[in-house]
PDB file of C-alpha atoms in Angstrom:
ATOM      1  CA  MET A 169      -6.950 -11.786  -7.382  1.00 86.00           C
ATOM      2  CA  SER A 170      -9.631 -12.778  -4.981  1.00 91.00           C
ATOM      3  CA  GLY A 171     -10.322 -10.685  -1.898  1.00 89.00           C
ATOM      4  CA  ASP A 172      -8.459 -13.169   0.296  1.00 94.00           C
ATOM      5  CA  GLU A 173      -5.467 -13.135  -2.054  1.00 94.00           C
ATOM      6  CA  LYS A 174      -5.360  -9.341  -1.977  1.00 92.00           C
ATOM      7  CA  GLN A 175      -5.474  -9.317   1.818  1.00 95.00           C
ATOM      8  CA  GLU A 176      -2.651 -11.861   1.949  1.00 96.00           C
ATOM      9  CA  LEU A 177      -0.572  -9.737  -0.456  1.00 94.00           C
ATOM     10  CA  ILE A 178      -1.118  -6.624   1.666  1.00 95.00           C
ATOM     11  CA  LYS A 179      -0.254  -8.549   4.828  1.00 96.00           C
ATOM     12  CA  ASN A 180       2.970  -9.841   3.242  1.00 96.00           C
ATOM     13  CA  ILE A 181       4.024  -6.417   1.934  1.00 95.00           C
ATOM     14  CA  ALA A 182       3.289  -4.649   5.234  1.00 95.00           C
ATOM     15  CA  GLY A 183       5.014  -7.433   7.166  1.00 95.00           C
ATOM     16  CA  ALA A 184       8.153  -7.164   5.055  1.00 95.00           C
ATOM     17  CA  MET A 185       8.187  -3.374   5.198  1.00 94.00           C
ATOM     18  CA  SER A 186       7.685  -3.315   8.957  1.00 93.00           C
ATOM     19  CA  GLY A 187      11.119  -4.934   9.274  1.00 93.00           C
ATOM     20  CA  ILE A 188      12.864  -1.952   7.684  1.00 95.00           C
ATOM     21  CA  GLU A 189      15.205  -0.376  10.222  1.00 94.00           C
ATOM     22  CA  GLY A 190      17.910   2.211  10.381  1.00 95.00           C
ATOM     23  CA  PRO A 191      18.340   5.932   9.943  1.00 96.00           C
ATOM     24  CA  LYS A 192      16.780   5.958   6.462  1.00 94.00           C
ATOM     25  CA  ARG A 193      13.733   3.892   7.426  1.00 93.00           C
ATOM     26  CA  GLU A 194      11.234   6.707   6.860  1.00 89.00           C
ATOM     27  CA  LEU A 195      12.713   7.560   3.454  1.00 90.00           C
ATOM     28  CA  ILE A 196      12.704   3.907   2.336  1.00 93.00           C
ATOM     29  CA  VAL A 197       9.132   3.300   3.539  1.00 92.00           C
ATOM     30  CA  ASN A 198       7.897   6.476   1.837  1.00 89.00           C
ATOM     31  CA  ARG A 199       9.589   5.584  -1.439  1.00 92.00           C
ATOM     32  CA  GLN A 200       8.115   2.097  -1.359  1.00 93.00           C
ATOM     33  CA  LEU A 201       4.679   3.530  -0.609  1.00 90.00           C
ATOM     34  CA  CYS A 202       5.043   5.768  -3.675  1.00 90.00           C
ATOM     35  CA  HIS A 203       5.489   2.645  -5.800  1.00 94.00           C
ATOM     36  CA  TRP A 204       2.445   0.942  -4.268  1.00 92.00           C
ATOM     37  CA  PHE A 205       0.301   4.054  -4.730  1.00 90.00           C
ATOM     38  CA  ARG A 206       1.404   4.368  -8.359  1.00 94.00           C
ATOM     39  CA  ALA A 207       0.575   0.724  -9.007  1.00 94.00           C
ATOM     40  CA  ASP A 208      -2.859   1.021  -7.397  1.00 93.00           C
ATOM     41  CA  ILE A 209      -4.172   3.673  -5.008  1.00 91.00           C
ATOM     42  CA  GLY A 210      -6.132   1.095  -3.023  1.00 92.00           C
ATOM     43  CA  LEU A 211      -3.027  -1.050  -2.621  1.00 92.00           C
ATOM     44  CA  GLY A 212      -0.997   1.925  -1.430  1.00 91.00           C
ATOM     45  CA  MET A 213      -3.657   2.894   1.073  1.00 91.00           C
ATOM     46  CA  ALA A 214      -3.971  -0.664   2.349  1.00 94.00           C
ATOM     47  CA  VAL A 215      -0.202  -1.053   2.776  1.00 95.00           C
ATOM     48  CA  ALA A 216       0.010   2.278   4.627  1.00 93.00           C
ATOM     49  CA  LYS A 217      -2.850   1.186   6.862  1.00 93.00           C
ATOM     50  CA  GLY A 218      -1.132  -2.188   7.410  1.00 94.00           C
ATOM     51  CA  LEU A 219       1.950  -0.287   8.549  1.00 93.00           C
ATOM     52  CA  GLN A 220      -0.290   1.774  10.863  1.00 92.00           C
ATOM     53  CA  LEU A 221       0.842   4.996   9.218  1.00 89.00           C
ATOM     54  CA  ASP A 222      -1.005   8.280   9.272  1.00 81.00           C
ATOM     55  CA  LEU A 223      -2.083   8.498   5.612  1.00 74.00           C
ATOM     56  CA  ASP A 224      -2.219  12.302   5.642  1.00 77.00           C
ATOM     57  CA  GLU A 225       1.365  12.487   6.909  1.00 71.00           C
ATOM     58  CA  ALA A 226       2.531   9.784   4.475  1.00 61.00           C
ATOM     59  CA  MET A 227       1.009  11.677   1.550  1.00 67.00           C
ATOM     60  CA  LYS A 228       2.793  14.885   2.616  1.00 71.00           C
ATOM     61  CA  GLU A 229       6.106  13.026   2.806  1.00 66.00           C
ATOM     62  CA  MET A 230       5.593  11.395  -0.602  1.00 60.00           C
ATOM     63  CA  ALA A 231       4.857  14.773  -2.180  1.00 69.00           C
ATOM     64  CA  VAL A 232       8.203  16.050  -0.926  1.00 69.00           C
ATOM     65  CA  HIS A 233      10.072  13.143  -2.574  1.00 59.00           C
ATOM     66  CA  MET A 234       8.293  13.223  -5.950  1.00 60.00           C
TER      67      MET A 234
END
């Protein structure tokens, strides 16, 4: 993918994930982030940043669920 295509992908993923609501939101977001990090660390980091998450806190949460 080109740089623009990657940015569009990240924007779409973060946009879709930002609509997650409910009492299990944090669990769902963290599980999804685990998948993105496993696919590609840069993708996971970019999605977390797109969601305006604290990456240190997200990594701690993911470690708990692994």
